């Protein structure tokens, strides 16, 4: 009933995070409707993702041909101030502020069970070795982990893992978000804003 | 900051229906993480969508090589009972019931402004010509349009367009959905269920 190419597309696409089989099926028919030229364009845009590599120092992506990602290969960035992020998209959000002049370290999505997975442990080990080779201790490690219960738990775990690796370990400040309204802020946020008033 | 292949991917993907730029960015990094083999598989699954054609009779898709879609090319299906659907996915849902032995006609997503667009008018014209060439009038035209206010409005428009094309024009029956609870049914549904009791 459903043509084979659509079935195959739906099976693959529905495996991607946050896309269900229904959305995948609608997408398939939508793409068929767009026609050859646009299908080609999309297929080659996906194919081009193969050209990306993961930076061996920070695990952010970069275009193959370069030796490291654009942050790690930038000599003006402080190598001894290291911001640990969960996701590449978190890194991008921080970079957009243009207020951070250190380097990053991408840890990967943190699990909800409050334990680091094997890849995350390997990555943290790699970070420890980098810090050791770079002079013994980093000046600062910033844990840019979401300010949630799970985030707090994971931040503690990571702090313990990186014990003795940095002169200080910090987290991003908590308080009222710009544009937020005091009336609607939750208790935790208000308490943090009070404690950290400036 | 963001590598070029990711930017390009995000730009294209974010144009697809119901995918925003944030989801597209996350998808991009997810795909890079999957690695070459799976990126290849996805790119070629999308490329294979080019092999699909739109049936000249009913506008459903079919694999090129065939002359018509699998419904229109099936001699056992009644050609003079025509079900008009909005979307290919509606057709698939109806086919899964295995209770319909006529043919289909895919009209395309109905607009919310209560007017048919140019493509829909062209398609309806093509249907009129098909009906004329097939013997003058169809036995029945079933409007499988969603039972919503907009759907009702559009069904009226289509009925007017197809005036004199069929011995009767019907819509799908309304009433309580199987598994539904009377307590939670809305008034319109309950009224319809009462009127159409059997």
PDB file of N, CA and C in Angstrom, chain A residues 76-165:
ATOM      1  N   UNK A  76      44.159  32.728  20.845  1.00  0.00           N
ATOM      2  CA  UNK A  76      43.799  33.795  21.784  1.00  0.00           C
ATOM      3  C   UNK A  76      42.876  33.311  22.915  1.00  0.00           C
ATOM      4  N   UNK A  77      42.336  32.106  22.788  1.00  0.00           N
ATOM      5  CA  UNK A  77      41.429  31.619  23.828  1.00  0.00           C
ATOM      6  C   UNK A  77      42.249  31.004  24.962  1.00  0.00           C
ATOM      7  N   UNK A  78      41.852  31.304  26.183  1.00  0.00           N
ATOM      8  CA  UNK A  78      42.569  30.767  27.349  1.00  0.00           C
ATOM      9  C   UNK A  78      42.305  29.269  27.478  1.00  0.00           C
ATOM     10  N   UNK A  79      43.381  28.518  27.460  1.00  0.00           N
ATOM     11  CA  UNK A  79      43.228  27.057  27.502  1.00  0.00           C
ATOM     12  C   UNK A  79      43.016  26.534  28.918  1.00  0.00           C
ATOM     13  N   UNK A  80      43.284  27.387  29.909  1.00  0.00           N
ATOM     14  CA  UNK A  80      43.178  26.903  31.287  1.00  0.00           C
ATOM     15  C   UNK A  80      41.871  27.327  31.967  1.00  0.00           C
ATOM     16  N   UNK A  81      40.941  27.880  31.160  1.00  0.00           N
ATOM     17  CA  UNK A  81      39.577  28.108  31.654  1.00  0.00           C
ATOM     18  C   UNK A  81      38.667  27.247  30.785  1.00  0.00           C
ATOM     19  N   UNK A  82      38.118  26.234  31.385  1.00  0.00           N
ATOM     20  CA  UNK A  82      37.416  25.213  30.604  1.00  0.00           C
ATOM     21  C   UNK A  82      35.941  25.172  30.990  1.00  0.00           C
ATOM     22  N   UNK A  83      35.070  25.382  29.984  1.00  0.00           N
ATOM     23  CA  UNK A  83      33.641  25.288  30.264  1.00  0.00           C
ATOM     24  C   UNK A  83      33.110  23.943  29.794  1.00  0.00           C
ATOM     25  N   UNK A  84      32.563  23.175  30.717  1.00  0.00           N
ATOM     26  CA  UNK A  84      31.999  21.874  30.362  1.00  0.00           C
ATOM     27  C   UNK A  84      30.522  22.059  30.018  1.00  0.00           C
ATOM     28  N   UNK A  85      30.140  21.663  28.798  1.00  0.00           N
ATOM     29  CA  UNK A  85      28.737  21.748  28.376  1.00  0.00           C
ATOM     30  C   UNK A  85      28.227  20.350  28.061  1.00  0.00           C
ATOM     31  N   UNK A  86      26.897  20.220  28.137  1.00  0.00           N
ATOM     32  CA  UNK A  86      26.299  18.929  27.784  1.00  0.00           C
ATOM     33  C   UNK A  86      26.266  18.769  26.273  1.00  0.00           C
ATOM     34  N   UNK A  87      25.686  19.783  25.613  1.00  0.00           N
ATOM     35  CA  UNK A  87      25.358  19.648  24.198  1.00  0.00           C
ATOM     36  C   UNK A  87      26.075  20.693  23.357  1.00  0.00           C
ATOM     37  N   UNK A  88      26.272  20.383  22.091  1.00  0.00           N
ATOM     38  CA  UNK A  88      26.850  21.337  21.148  1.00  0.00           C
ATOM     39  C   UNK A  88      25.995  22.601  21.087  1.00  0.00           C
ATOM     40  N   UNK A  89      24.681  22.424  21.196  1.00  0.00           N
ATOM     41  CA  UNK A  89      23.789  23.582  21.107  1.00  0.00           C
ATOM     42  C   UNK A  89      23.956  24.507  22.322  1.00  0.00           C
ATOM     43  N   UNK A  90      24.349  23.945  23.465  1.00  0.00           N
ATOM     44  CA  UNK A  90      24.639  24.788  24.632  1.00  0.00           C
ATOM     45  C   UNK A  90      25.879  25.639  24.343  1.00  0.00           C
ATOM     46  N   UNK A  91      26.888  24.998  23.766  1.00  0.00           N
ATOM     47  CA  UNK A  91      28.118  25.703  23.394  1.00  0.00           C
ATOM     48  C   UNK A  91      27.798  26.881  22.473  1.00  0.00           C
ATOM     49  N   UNK A  92      26.945  26.609  21.480  1.00  0.00           N
ATOM     50  CA  UNK A  92      26.602  27.661  20.521  1.00  0.00           C
ATOM     51  C   UNK A  92      25.900  28.830  21.227  1.00  0.00           C
ATOM     52  N   UNK A  93      24.995  28.507  22.159  1.00  0.00           N
ATOM     53  CA  UNK A  93      24.303  29.571  22.897  1.00  0.00           C
ATOM     54  C   UNK A  93      25.292  30.419  23.690  1.00  0.00           C
ATOM     55  N   UNK A  94      26.262  29.775  24.335  1.00  0.00           N
ATOM     56  CA  UNK A  94      27.260  30.516  25.115  1.00  0.00           C
ATOM     57  C   UNK A  94      28.129  31.365  24.178  1.00  0.00           C
ATOM     58  N   UNK A  95      28.546  30.783  23.051  1.00  0.00           N
ATOM     59  CA  UNK A  95      29.388  31.521  22.118  1.00  0.00           C
ATOM     60  C   UNK A  95      28.690  32.779  21.624  1.00  0.00           C
ATOM     61  N   UNK A  96      27.387  32.693  21.462  1.00  0.00           N
ATOM     62  CA  UNK A  96      26.638  33.847  20.951  1.00  0.00           C
ATOM     63  C   UNK A  96      26.729  35.046  21.887  1.00  0.00           C
ATOM     64  N   UNK A  97      26.970  34.804  23.184  1.00  0.00           N
ATOM     65  CA  UNK A  97      27.088  35.925  24.124  1.00  0.00           C
ATOM     66  C   UNK A  97      28.387  36.701  23.897  1.00  0.00           C
ATOM     67  N   UNK A  98      29.370  36.061  23.258  1.00  0.00           N
ATOM     68  CA  UNK A  98      30.701  36.652  23.025  1.00  0.00           C
ATOM     69  C   UNK A  98      31.377  37.089  24.331  1.00  0.00           C
ATOM     70  N   UNK A  99      30.998  36.491  25.453  1.00  0.00           N
ATOM     71  CA  UNK A  99      31.541  36.898  26.746  1.00  0.00           C
ATOM     72  C   UNK A  99      32.492  35.860  27.319  1.00  0.00           C
ATOM     73  N   UNK A 100      32.700  34.778  26.618  1.00  0.00           N
ATOM     74  CA  UNK A 100      33.541  33.723  27.171  1.00  0.00           C
ATOM     75  C   UNK A 100      34.782  33.550  26.323  1.00  0.00           C
ATOM     76  N   UNK A 101      35.929  33.631  26.954  1.00  0.00           N
ATOM     77  CA  UNK A 101      37.174  33.596  26.200  1.00  0.00           C
ATOM     78  C   UNK A 101      38.036  32.380  26.542  1.00  0.00           C
ATOM     79  N   UNK A 102      37.414  31.379  27.172  1.00  0.00           N
ATOM     80  CA  UNK A 102      38.158  30.162  27.463  1.00  0.00           C
ATOM     81  C   UNK A 102      37.886  29.111  26.399  1.00  0.00           C
ATOM     82  N   UNK A 103      38.049  27.864  26.749  1.00  0.00           N
ATOM     83  CA  UNK A 103      37.739  26.783  25.824  1.00  0.00           C
ATOM     84  C   UNK A 103      36.584  25.946  26.374  1.00  0.00           C
ATOM     85  N   UNK A 104      36.101  25.027  25.527  1.00  0.00           N
ATOM     86  CA  UNK A 104      34.951  24.223  25.921  1.00  0.00           C
ATOM     87  C   UNK A 104      35.323  22.764  26.068  1.00  0.00           C
ATOM     88  N   UNK A 105      34.380  22.039  26.618  1.00  0.00           N
ATOM     89  CA  UNK A 105      34.504  20.589  26.648  1.00  0.00           C
ATOM     90  C   UNK A 105      33.072  20.027  26.581  1.00  0.00           C
ATOM     91  N   UNK A 106      32.765  19.309  25.469  1.00  0.00           N
ATOM     92  CA  UNK A 106      31.410  18.778  25.266  1.00  0.00           C
ATOM     93  C   UNK A 106      31.325  17.380  25.878  1.00  0.00           C
ATOM     94  N   UNK A 107      30.433  17.227  26.844  1.00  0.00           N
ATOM     95  CA  UNK A 107      30.360  15.968  27.587  1.00  0.00           C
ATOM     96  C   UNK A 107      29.319  15.018  27.007  1.00  0.00           C
ATOM     97  N   UNK A 108      28.337  15.544  26.301  1.00  0.00           N
ATOM     98  CA  UNK A 108      27.243  14.701  25.792  1.00  0.00           C
ATOM     99  C   UNK A 108      26.067  14.736  26.756  1.00  0.00           C
ATOM    100  N   UNK A 109      24.869  14.421  26.231  1.00  0.00           N
ATOM    101  CA  UNK A 109      23.643  14.462  27.040  1.00  0.00           C
ATOM    102  C   UNK A 109      23.782  13.688  28.345  1.00  0.00           C
ATOM    103  N   UNK A 110      23.494  14.346  29.443  1.00  0.00           N
ATOM    104  CA  UNK A 110      23.564  13.675  30.747  1.00  0.00           C
ATOM    105  C   UNK A 110      22.334  12.795  30.948  1.00  0.00           C
ATOM    106  N   UNK A 111      22.529  11.636  31.497  1.00  0.00           N
ATOM    107  CA  UNK A 111      21.421  10.709  31.746  1.00  0.00           C
ATOM    108  C   UNK A 111      20.610  11.185  32.954  1.00  0.00           C
ATOM    109  N   UNK A 112      19.370  10.688  33.025  1.00  0.00           N
ATOM    110  CA  UNK A 112      18.493  11.107  34.128  1.00  0.00           C
ATOM    111  C   UNK A 112      18.680  10.223  35.358  1.00  0.00           C
ATOM    112  N   UNK A 113      19.521   9.206  35.253  1.00  0.00           N
ATOM    113  CA  UNK A 113      19.666   8.290  36.393  1.00  0.00           C
ATOM    114  C   UNK A 113      20.766   8.732  37.351  1.00  0.00           C
ATOM    115  N   UNK A 114      21.344   9.894  37.060  1.00  0.00           N
ATOM    116  CA  UNK A 114      22.358  10.395  37.974  1.00  0.00           C
ATOM    117  C   UNK A 114      23.658   9.620  37.939  1.00  0.00           C
ATOM    118  N   UNK A 115      24.000   9.077  36.772  1.00  0.00           N
ATOM    119  CA  UNK A 115      25.294   8.401  36.636  1.00  0.00           C
ATOM    120  C   UNK A 115      25.876   8.762  35.275  1.00  0.00           C
ATOM    121  N   UNK A 116      27.184   8.842  35.173  1.00  0.00           N
ATOM    122  CA  UNK A 116      27.816   9.142  33.894  1.00  0.00           C
ATOM    123  C   UNK A 116      27.916   7.855  33.082  1.00  0.00           C
ATOM    124  N   UNK A 117      27.704   7.947  31.767  1.00  0.00           N
ATOM    125  CA  UNK A 117      27.832   6.731  30.970  1.00  0.00           C
ATOM    126  C   UNK A 117      29.300   6.536  30.553  1.00  0.00           C
ATOM    127  N   UNK A 118      29.559   5.435  29.874  1.00  0.00           N
ATOM    128  CA  UNK A 118      30.943   5.066  29.553  1.00  0.00           C
ATOM    129  C   UNK A 118      31.638   6.144  28.729  1.00  0.00           C
ATOM    130  N   UNK A 119      30.930   6.650  27.706  1.00  0.00           N
ATOM    131  CA  UNK A 119      31.540   7.661  26.837  1.00  0.00           C
ATOM    132  C   UNK A 119      31.883   8.902  27.646  1.00  0.00           C
ATOM    133  N   UNK A 120      30.986   9.294  28.553  1.00  0.00           N
ATOM    134  CA  UNK A 120      31.242  10.492  29.356  1.00  0.00           C
ATOM    135  C   UNK A 120      32.436  10.284  30.282  1.00  0.00           C
ATOM    136  N   UNK A 121      32.570   9.081  30.818  1.00  0.00           N
ATOM    137  CA  UNK A 121      33.729   8.794  31.674  1.00  0.00           C
ATOM    138  C   UNK A 121      35.018   8.859  30.870  1.00  0.00           C
ATOM    139  N   UNK A 122      34.979   8.280  29.657  1.00  0.00           N
ATOM    140  CA  UNK A 122      36.163   8.323  28.783  1.00  0.00           C
ATOM    141  C   UNK A 122      36.520   9.763  28.452  1.00  0.00           C
ATOM    142  N   UNK A 123      35.489  10.554  28.162  1.00  0.00           N
ATOM    143  CA  UNK A 123      35.751  11.956  27.807  1.00  0.00           C
ATOM    144  C   UNK A 123      36.366  12.707  28.992  1.00  0.00           C
ATOM    145  N   UNK A 124      35.814  12.480  30.173  1.00  0.00           N
ATOM    146  CA  UNK A 124      36.360  13.159  31.352  1.00  0.00           C
ATOM    147  C   UNK A 124      37.806  12.739  31.597  1.00  0.00           C
ATOM    148  N   UNK A 125      38.101  11.454  31.361  1.00  0.00           N
ATOM    149  CA  UNK A 125      39.487  10.997  31.482  1.00  0.00           C
ATOM    150  C   UNK A 125      40.392  11.741  30.518  1.00  0.00           C
ATOM    151  N   UNK A 126      39.906  11.871  29.271  1.00  0.00           N
ATOM    152  CA  UNK A 126      40.676  12.602  28.264  1.00  0.00           C
ATOM    153  C   UNK A 126      40.918  14.037  28.740  1.00  0.00           C
ATOM    154  N   UNK A 127      39.906  14.646  29.362  1.00  0.00           N
ATOM    155  CA  UNK A 127      40.059  16.015  29.863  1.00  0.00           C
ATOM    156  C   UNK A 127      41.119  16.074  30.963  1.00  0.00           C
ATOM    157  N   UNK A 128      41.089  15.093  31.859  1.00  0.00           N
ATOM    158  CA  UNK A 128      42.075  15.052  32.943  1.00  0.00           C
ATOM    159  C   UNK A 128      43.492  14.997  32.369  1.00  0.00           C
ATOM    160  N   UNK A 129      43.671  14.144  31.347  1.00  0.00           N
ATOM    161  CA  UNK A 129      44.999  14.007  30.733  1.00  0.00           C
ATOM    162  C   UNK A 129      45.419  15.326  30.081  1.00  0.00           C
ATOM    163  N   UNK A 130      44.443  15.971  29.375  1.00  0.00           N
ATOM    164  CA  UNK A 130      44.751  17.264  28.742  1.00  0.00           C
ATOM    165  C   UNK A 130      45.192  18.287  29.789  1.00  0.00           C
ATOM    166  N   UNK A 131      44.490  18.316  30.935  1.00  0.00           N
ATOM    167  CA  UNK A 131      44.816  19.292  31.980  1.00  0.00           C
ATOM    168  C   UNK A 131      46.192  18.997  32.565  1.00  0.00           C
ATOM    169  N   UNK A 132      46.449  17.711  32.762  1.00  0.00           N
ATOM    170  CA  UNK A 132      47.748  17.287  33.313  1.00  0.00           C
ATOM    171  C   UNK A 132      48.872  17.726  32.369  1.00  0.00           C
ATOM    172  N   UNK A 133      48.691  17.404  31.074  1.00  0.00           N
ATOM    173  CA  UNK A 133      49.718  17.764  30.089  1.00  0.00           C
ATOM    174  C   UNK A 133      49.844  19.273  29.928  1.00  0.00           C
ATOM    175  N   UNK A 134      48.776  19.996  30.243  1.00  0.00           N
ATOM    176  CA  UNK A 134      48.780  21.446  30.042  1.00  0.00           C
ATOM    177  C   UNK A 134      49.353  22.215  31.221  1.00  0.00           C
ATOM    178  N   UNK A 135      49.830  21.526  32.222  1.00  0.00           N
ATOM    179  CA  UNK A 135      50.452  22.244  33.339  1.00  0.00           C
ATOM    180  C   UNK A 135      50.012  21.793  34.716  1.00  0.00           C
ATOM    181  N   UNK A 136      49.197  20.778  34.790  1.00  0.00           N
ATOM    182  CA  UNK A 136      48.851  20.235  36.108  1.00  0.00           C
ATOM    183  C   UNK A 136      47.443  20.544  36.554  1.00  0.00           C
ATOM    184  N   UNK A 137      47.109  21.829  36.701  1.00  0.00           N
ATOM    185  CA  UNK A 137      45.736  22.173  37.078  1.00  0.00           C
ATOM    186  C   UNK A 137      45.222  23.325  36.212  1.00  0.00           C
ATOM    187  N   UNK A 138      43.942  23.270  35.916  1.00  0.00           N
ATOM    188  CA  UNK A 138      43.323  24.372  35.173  1.00  0.00           C
ATOM    189  C   UNK A 138      43.049  25.516  36.147  1.00  0.00           C
ATOM    190  N   UNK A 139      42.929  26.724  35.591  1.00  0.00           N
ATOM    191  CA  UNK A 139      42.634  27.874  36.432  1.00  0.00           C
ATOM    192  C   UNK A 139      41.193  27.792  36.934  1.00  0.00           C
ATOM    193  N   UNK A 140      40.307  27.396  36.025  1.00  0.00           N
ATOM    194  CA  UNK A 140      38.890  27.302  36.406  1.00  0.00           C
ATOM    195  C   UNK A 140      38.176  26.309  35.504  1.00  0.00           C
ATOM    196  N   UNK A 141      37.310  25.536  36.125  1.00  0.00           N
ATOM    197  CA  UNK A 141      36.404  24.700  35.332  1.00  0.00           C
ATOM    198  C   UNK A 141      34.991  25.209  35.610  1.00  0.00           C
ATOM    199  N   UNK A 142      34.283  25.603  34.529  1.00  0.00           N
ATOM    200  CA  UNK A 142      32.914  26.098  34.670  1.00  0.00           C
ATOM    201  C   UNK A 142      31.962  24.992  34.233  1.00  0.00           C
ATOM    202  N   UNK A 143      31.083  24.572  35.106  1.00  0.00           N
ATOM    203  CA  UNK A 143      30.110  23.546  34.728  1.00  0.00           C
ATOM    204  C   UNK A 143      28.860  24.231  34.199  1.00  0.00           C
ATOM    205  N   UNK A 144      28.751  24.318  32.873  1.00  0.00           N
ATOM    206  CA  UNK A 144      27.558  24.928  32.279  1.00  0.00           C
ATOM    207  C   UNK A 144      26.501  23.841  32.090  1.00  0.00           C
ATOM    208  N   UNK A 145      26.035  23.341  33.224  1.00  0.00           N
ATOM    209  CA  UNK A 145      25.041  22.261  33.249  1.00  0.00           C
ATOM    210  C   UNK A 145      23.716  22.913  33.640  1.00  0.00           C
ATOM    211  N   UNK A 146      22.609  22.431  33.065  1.00  0.00           N
ATOM    212  CA  UNK A 146      21.304  23.052  33.354  1.00  0.00           C
ATOM    213  C   UNK A 146      21.031  23.126  34.860  1.00  0.00           C
ATOM    214  N   UNK A 147      20.439  24.243  35.327  1.00  0.00           N
ATOM    215  CA  UNK A 147      20.143  24.399  36.746  1.00  0.00           C
ATOM    216  C   UNK A 147      18.880  23.654  37.152  1.00  0.00           C
ATOM    217  N   UNK A 148      18.917  22.333  37.017  1.00  0.00           N
ATOM    218  CA  UNK A 148      17.770  21.500  37.389  1.00  0.00           C
ATOM    219  C   UNK A 148      18.230  20.514  38.453  1.00  0.00           C
ATOM    220  N   UNK A 149      17.290  19.753  39.006  1.00  0.00           N
ATOM    221  CA  UNK A 149      17.660  18.780  40.037  1.00  0.00           C
ATOM    222  C   UNK A 149      18.666  17.776  39.482  1.00  0.00           C
ATOM    223  N   UNK A 150      18.352  17.256  38.291  1.00  0.00           N
ATOM    224  CA  UNK A 150      19.256  16.294  37.642  1.00  0.00           C
ATOM    225  C   UNK A 150      20.595  16.961  37.327  1.00  0.00           C
ATOM    226  N   UNK A 151      20.512  18.195  36.857  1.00  0.00           N
ATOM    227  CA  UNK A 151      21.740  18.929  36.545  1.00  0.00           C
ATOM    228  C   UNK A 151      22.613  19.086  37.778  1.00  0.00           C
ATOM    229  N   UNK A 152      21.978  19.436  38.907  1.00  0.00           N
ATOM    230  CA  UNK A 152      22.729  19.602  40.158  1.00  0.00           C
ATOM    231  C   UNK A 152      23.434  18.306  40.538  1.00  0.00           C
ATOM    232  N   UNK A 153      22.681  17.202  40.414  1.00  0.00           N
ATOM    233  CA  UNK A 153      23.221  15.887  40.760  1.00  0.00           C
ATOM    234  C   UNK A 153      24.432  15.575  39.884  1.00  0.00           C
ATOM    235  N   UNK A 154      24.270  15.786  38.594  1.00  0.00           N
ATOM    236  CA  UNK A 154      25.354  15.490  37.661  1.00  0.00           C
ATOM    237  C   UNK A 154      26.550  16.418  37.871  1.00  0.00           C
ATOM    238  N   UNK A 155      26.275  17.669  38.204  1.00  0.00           N
ATOM    239  CA  UNK A 155      27.360  18.623  38.445  1.00  0.00           C
ATOM    240  C   UNK A 155      28.215  18.137  39.615  1.00  0.00           C
ATOM    241  N   UNK A 156      27.537  17.593  40.622  1.00  0.00           N
ATOM    242  CA  UNK A 156      28.274  17.060  41.775  1.00  0.00           C
ATOM    243  C   UNK A 156      29.178  15.898  41.369  1.00  0.00           C
ATOM    244  N   UNK A 157      28.589  14.981  40.574  1.00  0.00           N
ATOM    245  CA  UNK A 157      29.350  13.828  40.085  1.00  0.00           C
ATOM    246  C   UNK A 157      30.604  14.276  39.335  1.00  0.00           C
ATOM    247  N   UNK A 158      30.412  15.255  38.423  1.00  0.00           N
ATOM    248  CA  UNK A 158      31.523  15.705  37.586  1.00  0.00           C
ATOM    249  C   UNK A 158      32.572  16.400  38.450  1.00  0.00           C
ATOM    250  N   UNK A 159      32.102  17.197  39.402  1.00  0.00           N
ATOM    251  CA  UNK A 159      33.046  17.884  40.297  1.00  0.00           C
ATOM    252  C   UNK A 159      33.919  16.862  41.017  1.00  0.00           C
ATOM    253  N   UNK A 160      33.272  15.768  41.466  1.00  0.00           N
ATOM    254  CA  UNK A 160      34.022  14.735  42.175  1.00  0.00           C
ATOM    255  C   UNK A 160      35.050  14.090  41.237  1.00  0.00           C
ATOM    256  N   UNK A 161      34.611  13.792  39.994  1.00  0.00           N
ATOM    257  CA  UNK A 161      35.512  13.178  39.005  1.00  0.00           C
ATOM    258  C   UNK A 161      36.722  14.060  38.728  1.00  0.00           C
ATOM    259  N   UNK A 162      36.500  15.370  38.703  1.00  0.00           N
ATOM    260  CA  UNK A 162      37.576  16.288  38.313  1.00  0.00           C
ATOM    261  C   UNK A 162      38.287  16.889  39.530  1.00  0.00           C
ATOM    262  N   UNK A 163      38.122  16.228  40.643  1.00  0.00           N
ATOM    263  CA  UNK A 163      38.779  16.613  41.889  1.00  0.00           C
ATOM    264  C   UNK A 163      40.277  16.881  41.641  1.00  0.00           C
ATOM    265  N   UNK A 164      40.791  18.005  42.123  1.00  0.00           N
ATOM    266  CA  UNK A 164      42.225  18.347  41.997  1.00  0.00           C
ATOM    267  C   UNK A 164      42.631  18.774  40.588  1.00  0.00           C
ATOM    268  N   UNK A 165      41.678  18.898  39.663  1.00  0.00           N
ATOM    269  CA  UNK A 165      42.065  19.253  38.304  1.00  0.00           C
ATOM    270  C   UNK A 165      42.061  20.761  38.090  1.00  0.00           C
TER     271      UNK A 165
END
